[in-house]
């Protein structure tokens, strides 16, 4: 590992100022991804600004009935938080389906959002990768890609975003609070990550030195149900082959409000806007869910070995929405 | 910085970039293990302020002012064990024990809620040995161990001698030693699948502060050897150099940098400048055999490569009867091609060795000590001495506790370069493989392609079996020919069939070398044979187990393989029919397994296998038992303990023969100093070969002690009998302590040796049965019930033997369902981490019901047979047969990942759309 400087500032302003002066520095959250990447030689920051002990460790209700989650809150804490379990089951389920106890005890909310892809070519410094070294090429397109993107990829990159939590947050319409030398700003979660296009090295729309300070969830929709489901190679502890998070509100048998996000299909949590629009006012039935999701996934452009993801994701989404609809009708939470 | 570790204050500065694990180990807390270095395996789990974290991903600086607890600090200070440690001892929830500290730390932090959901609680901890059942029992407070009783050790559930050290983190594995002045070795590896090194410039590497030496092919002996270890080195081709000027796979050694720190050695590697002339390469074995393919080893006869120009390192051809005539006489035929993938042993302790000098090496009594994670200390010493022209007395090879092997450590993959570095620098040197190196710089199981054609008559009798087998041995031929031969042995011989034919080829390609792996070729071929038996039965409309019953060999029948008869192989006891019966009973029972989810397809399937209880050509073990001053016994055996439990069994055998309790027998082992010779811990020989030597030594000592006692007391020998701590002669009790003193006074040592040459050999039998459910919409497989029947002869330690079976089934399930070392179009491994190479976790592993047949072997010690490799072999075909039963689709390629299953179902019109 390359040697680096380590700072643990006491407040966000100092943290932001430190990184503003260090073009190749990085914030260090729980370190569960960054430390690994440093060991692999994929990341080689010359300055680490430790933000894990900044005072962003609270989970509190907002004035409007939503929830504000500090960026340094650990995944383990958030997963079992009573308000999260009660009002946002999709988030709790997503967190528990990801990683292990040991990792969740260390990983933070901010760090989880900024974790890098687990594409094998990105993680292997001996191989070309446009995300790691722009312009070197993308061997995944012809190589090992059974777990890579089917939506929104480009000829330059077919990586997926590995976060389970981000999928749930996308389905919840979360807002990300960001601090920087230019003052705070708020970014919708769905605008935080970007598709690769011709600049796959940029995972997010954040500028260098911007620091995630919190994630805000809007108030839960009355009577809505939410859930997260994940398919993977083994029964536990593996990154998703496909996952889906959804929030569904049904009134008198019709879809009143729905938000669906897919994971492991694209470089960002994939909000199924097409499906959502198609479903509004439709009967909350398997048939309409299936139609809508098919419509959404028509945009998929699978590679040689990852075409199975499309029907897999569709089936998961349709059966989950069907179950959420049944739960709405039955009145069970 | 200040921190508290296990209640003790430390004030130490971590090095830049150091993780908490390395920092803690540097402080001497060796209980914290390095398994993956990436947060995947959990072996390094410690508590920071009471919460479990992966110390490998936890920057050491973050522990400032915090309280860290490692496994060494888990027990309360009163000398009692923590209840979790007690639980792991009572249930013997470990085998090699390398993962145990991590499991203990995770378990100790569970509350009742989490304990109720172990599949989730244990997501972050991997165990490769146990199959998790014993771990679950440990957490649930189930006690399996029994108390020792004098002279009654065999057949009882006695605990492993090292258990107390394993659960307290004080067992010392290969790297758990602090050596003064230690240098670290790192390897620069080839980026090319095939290249000639035109030039290497080490100047810039040598200029890195702390770098002491850079070794290249110029420093390596010209001599060729094989990394494979066998009693007879000529079983393997001599095709390998310590460092070569031609590299033959991505990941092959190019140079070694020796430095004061790992970081300096790594920096040195980055600065070695290599000028490569790239050569044509081939990664597919069929292509490699075609005319015009690049020749990977253009070597002469002395290398013992069968046909170097064709890239064939070994081949076997043979026919008994006339297979074509047999096909003509058959009423049903089945022909299909099966493929097995590359899998890795994935022992949680990686390969590695530490070498140091005892005394001045150039002085007559000075020597080199090599502490290695090996299954074969004696053969490794022999190979090192040959390679570097050293007399045997100048080299001692010793294994500490070895953190898992599975065949992977029946190789000399690291000791050669460590010794070269130590001899060069005259300093102690350590090389510890990283987890990625384990995937691209060690060995894998041989991928096989098996074309089978078989025919049977309408009355359900096999008429003809033909196989063409191509084994991909990778860039080097270590174990290549032997694995091929073994693969086509018992797989054919277990069936009675008048016509059998095999054509087998072990072929070089420019990929990571394959090597010895649990099952030694049988697992691959059995997958094909047992799948085809299932298909023939279906064509005949016969129950597949009934079809097998009609065609398996009987107890008095000859075992015939087309490649040749093994003269010293016998059916020492016959439990094959009983294994088949166990499965048939399980099928007939009302379904009491897990219920399948709605809409899933359900099916059941089985497979059987036979395995020789040791390798052909002899396997040598020496044992020595010595009466000690305190009246106890010291047993010395050469074989290595890597979680297989042979230490437990050896102690039981000795205690039984000497009429004492196991706690009065101490063991020295895995060390070239302790006995004359031992071939090593491979070929399932720990119980049947080293155990037999132990039995003979113990019997000889018992006779000697009785003789001496009779003489000492002047009574008839017939009136004397061994007792727990004494000899009882005509009602008089003479303590063993007193006999020891008397012998010493008479200038006699009460000691005896035992020897066994590993021949003749018997065979063991296994059968596996699964009921599975398959989701036609996603290809997901769920195992509803798992039953395993094993003929292990007299089971020496049922608890431990059951653990071997459970662990074998679990490891095989990984290779059946999701494990695959994937290589890209240049042969480079793309799955070099546990997060891409998926071992079964607790949640993936069903509880297997294990049944032992009541047999007693005529050859093995006290009626025992081997049971270490064999449970692996029938698992993949049993699962594929169950999948076939559920879906109607025959899957011929492993692993059965859900995408592959889904695609297979879709192609056959079985996949259901949502």
PDB file of C-alpha atoms in Angstrom, chain B residues 62-162:
ATOM      1  CA  UNK B  62      -8.842   4.079  14.671  1.00  0.00           C
ATOM      2  CA  UNK B  63      -8.302   1.910  17.723  1.00  0.00           C
ATOM      3  CA  UNK B  64      -6.768   4.867  19.536  1.00  0.00           C
ATOM      4  CA  UNK B  65      -8.238   5.131  23.044  1.00  0.00           C
ATOM      5  CA  UNK B  66     -10.492   2.160  22.420  1.00  0.00           C
ATOM      6  CA  UNK B  67     -10.748  -1.245  24.048  1.00  0.00           C
ATOM      7  CA  UNK B  68      -9.990  -4.168  21.782  1.00  0.00           C
ATOM      8  CA  UNK B  69     -10.798  -7.756  22.686  1.00  0.00           C
ATOM      9  CA  UNK B  70      -9.286 -10.667  20.783  1.00  0.00           C
ATOM     10  CA  UNK B  71      -9.983 -14.355  21.295  1.00  0.00           C
ATOM     11  CA  UNK B  72      -7.172 -14.414  23.840  1.00  0.00           C
ATOM     12  CA  UNK B  73      -9.141 -11.977  25.971  1.00  0.00           C
ATOM     13  CA  UNK B  74     -12.521 -13.626  25.654  1.00  0.00           C
ATOM     14  CA  UNK B  75     -12.262 -15.780  28.757  1.00  0.00           C
ATOM     15  CA  UNK B  76     -12.807 -14.066  32.086  1.00  0.00           C
ATOM     16  CA  UNK B  77      -9.656 -13.595  34.135  1.00  0.00           C
ATOM     17  CA  UNK B  78     -10.587 -16.340  36.622  1.00  0.00           C
ATOM     18  CA  UNK B  79      -9.085 -19.061  34.453  1.00  0.00           C
ATOM     19  CA  UNK B  80     -12.463 -20.406  33.376  1.00  0.00           C
ATOM     20  CA  UNK B  81     -13.416 -20.458  29.726  1.00  0.00           C
ATOM     21  CA  UNK B  82     -16.042 -18.126  28.275  1.00  0.00           C
ATOM     22  CA  UNK B  83     -19.321 -20.038  27.803  1.00  0.00           C
ATOM     23  CA  UNK B  84     -18.910 -19.743  24.036  1.00  0.00           C
ATOM     24  CA  UNK B  85     -15.451 -21.340  24.208  1.00  0.00           C
ATOM     25  CA  UNK B  86     -16.877 -24.092  26.378  1.00  0.00           C
ATOM     26  CA  UNK B  87     -19.630 -24.629  23.800  1.00  0.00           C
ATOM     27  CA  UNK B  88     -17.133 -24.972  20.947  1.00  0.00           C
ATOM     28  CA  UNK B  89     -15.177 -27.526  22.988  1.00  0.00           C
ATOM     29  CA  UNK B  90     -18.234 -29.543  23.987  1.00  0.00           C
ATOM     30  CA  UNK B  91     -19.533 -29.755  20.436  1.00  0.00           C
ATOM     31  CA  UNK B  92     -16.033 -29.785  18.884  1.00  0.00           C
ATOM     32  CA  UNK B  93     -17.183 -26.951  16.650  1.00  0.00           C
ATOM     33  CA  UNK B  94     -13.944 -26.831  14.669  1.00  0.00           C
ATOM     34  CA  UNK B  95     -11.604 -28.926  12.571  1.00  0.00           C
ATOM     35  CA  UNK B  96      -8.493 -27.059  11.506  1.00  0.00           C
ATOM     36  CA  UNK B  97      -9.556 -24.259  13.851  1.00  0.00           C
ATOM     37  CA  UNK B  98      -8.246 -21.389  11.747  1.00  0.00           C
ATOM     38  CA  UNK B  99     -11.693 -19.787  11.509  1.00  0.00           C
ATOM     39  CA  UNK B 100     -12.600 -20.580  15.109  1.00  0.00           C
ATOM     40  CA  UNK B 101     -11.362 -17.396  16.755  1.00  0.00           C
ATOM     41  CA  UNK B 102     -13.524 -15.395  14.369  1.00  0.00           C
ATOM     42  CA  UNK B 103     -16.561 -17.569  14.998  1.00  0.00           C
ATOM     43  CA  UNK B 104     -16.030 -17.304  18.755  1.00  0.00           C
ATOM     44  CA  UNK B 105     -15.845 -13.521  18.610  1.00  0.00           C
ATOM     45  CA  UNK B 106     -18.944 -13.288  16.414  1.00  0.00           C
ATOM     46  CA  UNK B 107     -20.855 -15.747  18.606  1.00  0.00           C
ATOM     47  CA  UNK B 108     -19.866 -14.014  21.836  1.00  0.00           C
ATOM     48  CA  UNK B 109     -21.490 -10.798  20.596  1.00  0.00           C
ATOM     49  CA  UNK B 110     -24.832 -12.387  19.662  1.00  0.00           C
ATOM     50  CA  UNK B 111     -27.927 -11.529  21.633  1.00  0.00           C
ATOM     51  CA  UNK B 112     -30.891 -13.901  21.794  1.00  0.00           C
ATOM     52  CA  UNK B 113     -32.520 -12.389  18.706  1.00  0.00           C
ATOM     53  CA  UNK B 114     -29.423 -12.818  16.622  1.00  0.00           C
ATOM     54  CA  UNK B 115     -28.781 -16.297  17.961  1.00  0.00           C
ATOM     55  CA  UNK B 116     -32.222 -17.216  16.676  1.00  0.00           C
ATOM     56  CA  UNK B 117     -31.167 -16.206  13.169  1.00  0.00           C
ATOM     57  CA  UNK B 118     -27.791 -17.877  12.680  1.00  0.00           C
ATOM     58  CA  UNK B 119     -27.900 -17.770   8.860  1.00  0.00           C
ATOM     59  CA  UNK B 120     -27.768 -14.007   9.139  1.00  0.00           C
ATOM     60  CA  UNK B 121     -25.538 -13.848  12.213  1.00  0.00           C
ATOM     61  CA  UNK B 122     -22.848 -15.946  10.535  1.00  0.00           C
ATOM     62  CA  UNK B 123     -22.828 -14.136   7.187  1.00  0.00           C
ATOM     63  CA  UNK B 124     -19.438 -12.682   7.925  1.00  0.00           C
ATOM     64  CA  UNK B 125     -17.625 -15.882   8.920  1.00  0.00           C
ATOM     65  CA  UNK B 126     -16.479 -18.686   6.625  1.00  0.00           C
ATOM     66  CA  UNK B 127     -15.502 -22.197   7.681  1.00  0.00           C
ATOM     67  CA  UNK B 128     -14.058 -24.546   5.077  1.00  0.00           C
ATOM     68  CA  UNK B 129     -13.792 -27.703   7.176  1.00  0.00           C
ATOM     69  CA  UNK B 130     -16.850 -28.461   9.256  1.00  0.00           C
ATOM     70  CA  UNK B 131     -19.925 -27.941   7.104  1.00  0.00           C
ATOM     71  CA  UNK B 132     -21.104 -25.713   9.992  1.00  0.00           C
ATOM     72  CA  UNK B 133     -23.234 -28.315  11.777  1.00  0.00           C
ATOM     73  CA  UNK B 134     -20.748 -28.676  14.633  1.00  0.00           C
ATOM     74  CA  UNK B 135     -20.545 -24.895  14.855  1.00  0.00           C
ATOM     75  CA  UNK B 136     -24.310 -24.626  15.093  1.00  0.00           C
ATOM     76  CA  UNK B 137     -24.313 -27.280  17.803  1.00  0.00           C
ATOM     77  CA  UNK B 138     -21.606 -25.361  19.656  1.00  0.00           C
ATOM     78  CA  UNK B 139     -23.731 -22.216  19.632  1.00  0.00           C
ATOM     79  CA  UNK B 140     -26.833 -24.131  20.690  1.00  0.00           C
ATOM     80  CA  UNK B 141     -25.044 -25.790  23.601  1.00  0.00           C
ATOM     81  CA  UNK B 142     -25.131 -29.378  22.292  1.00  0.00           C
ATOM     82  CA  UNK B 143     -22.435 -31.533  23.884  1.00  0.00           C
ATOM     83  CA  UNK B 144     -20.928 -34.251  21.713  1.00  0.00           C
ATOM     84  CA  UNK B 145     -17.741 -35.122  23.560  1.00  0.00           C
ATOM     85  CA  UNK B 146     -17.451 -38.066  25.928  1.00  0.00           C
ATOM     86  CA  UNK B 147     -15.157 -38.578  28.906  1.00  0.00           C
ATOM     87  CA  UNK B 148     -12.074 -40.776  28.429  1.00  0.00           C
ATOM     88  CA  UNK B 149     -12.059 -44.271  29.955  1.00  0.00           C
ATOM     89  CA  UNK B 150      -8.983 -46.472  30.313  1.00  0.00           C
ATOM     90  CA  UNK B 151      -8.375 -48.780  27.375  1.00  0.00           C
ATOM     91  CA  UNK B 152     -11.694 -47.928  25.748  1.00  0.00           C
ATOM     92  CA  UNK B 153     -10.903 -45.238  23.277  1.00  0.00           C
ATOM     93  CA  UNK B 154     -11.792 -46.599  19.875  1.00  0.00           C
ATOM     94  CA  UNK B 155     -15.297 -45.808  18.694  1.00  0.00           C
ATOM     95  CA  UNK B 156     -15.798 -43.049  21.219  1.00  0.00           C
ATOM     96  CA  UNK B 157     -16.366 -39.319  20.791  1.00  0.00           C
ATOM     97  CA  UNK B 158     -13.195 -38.064  22.385  1.00  0.00           C
ATOM     98  CA  UNK B 159     -12.164 -34.468  21.778  1.00  0.00           C
ATOM     99  CA  UNK B 160      -9.244 -33.240  19.699  1.00  0.00           C
ATOM    100  CA  UNK B 161      -6.115 -32.788  21.841  1.00  0.00           C
ATOM    101  CA  UNK B 162      -5.590 -29.254  20.540  1.00  0.00           C
TER     102      UNK B 162
END
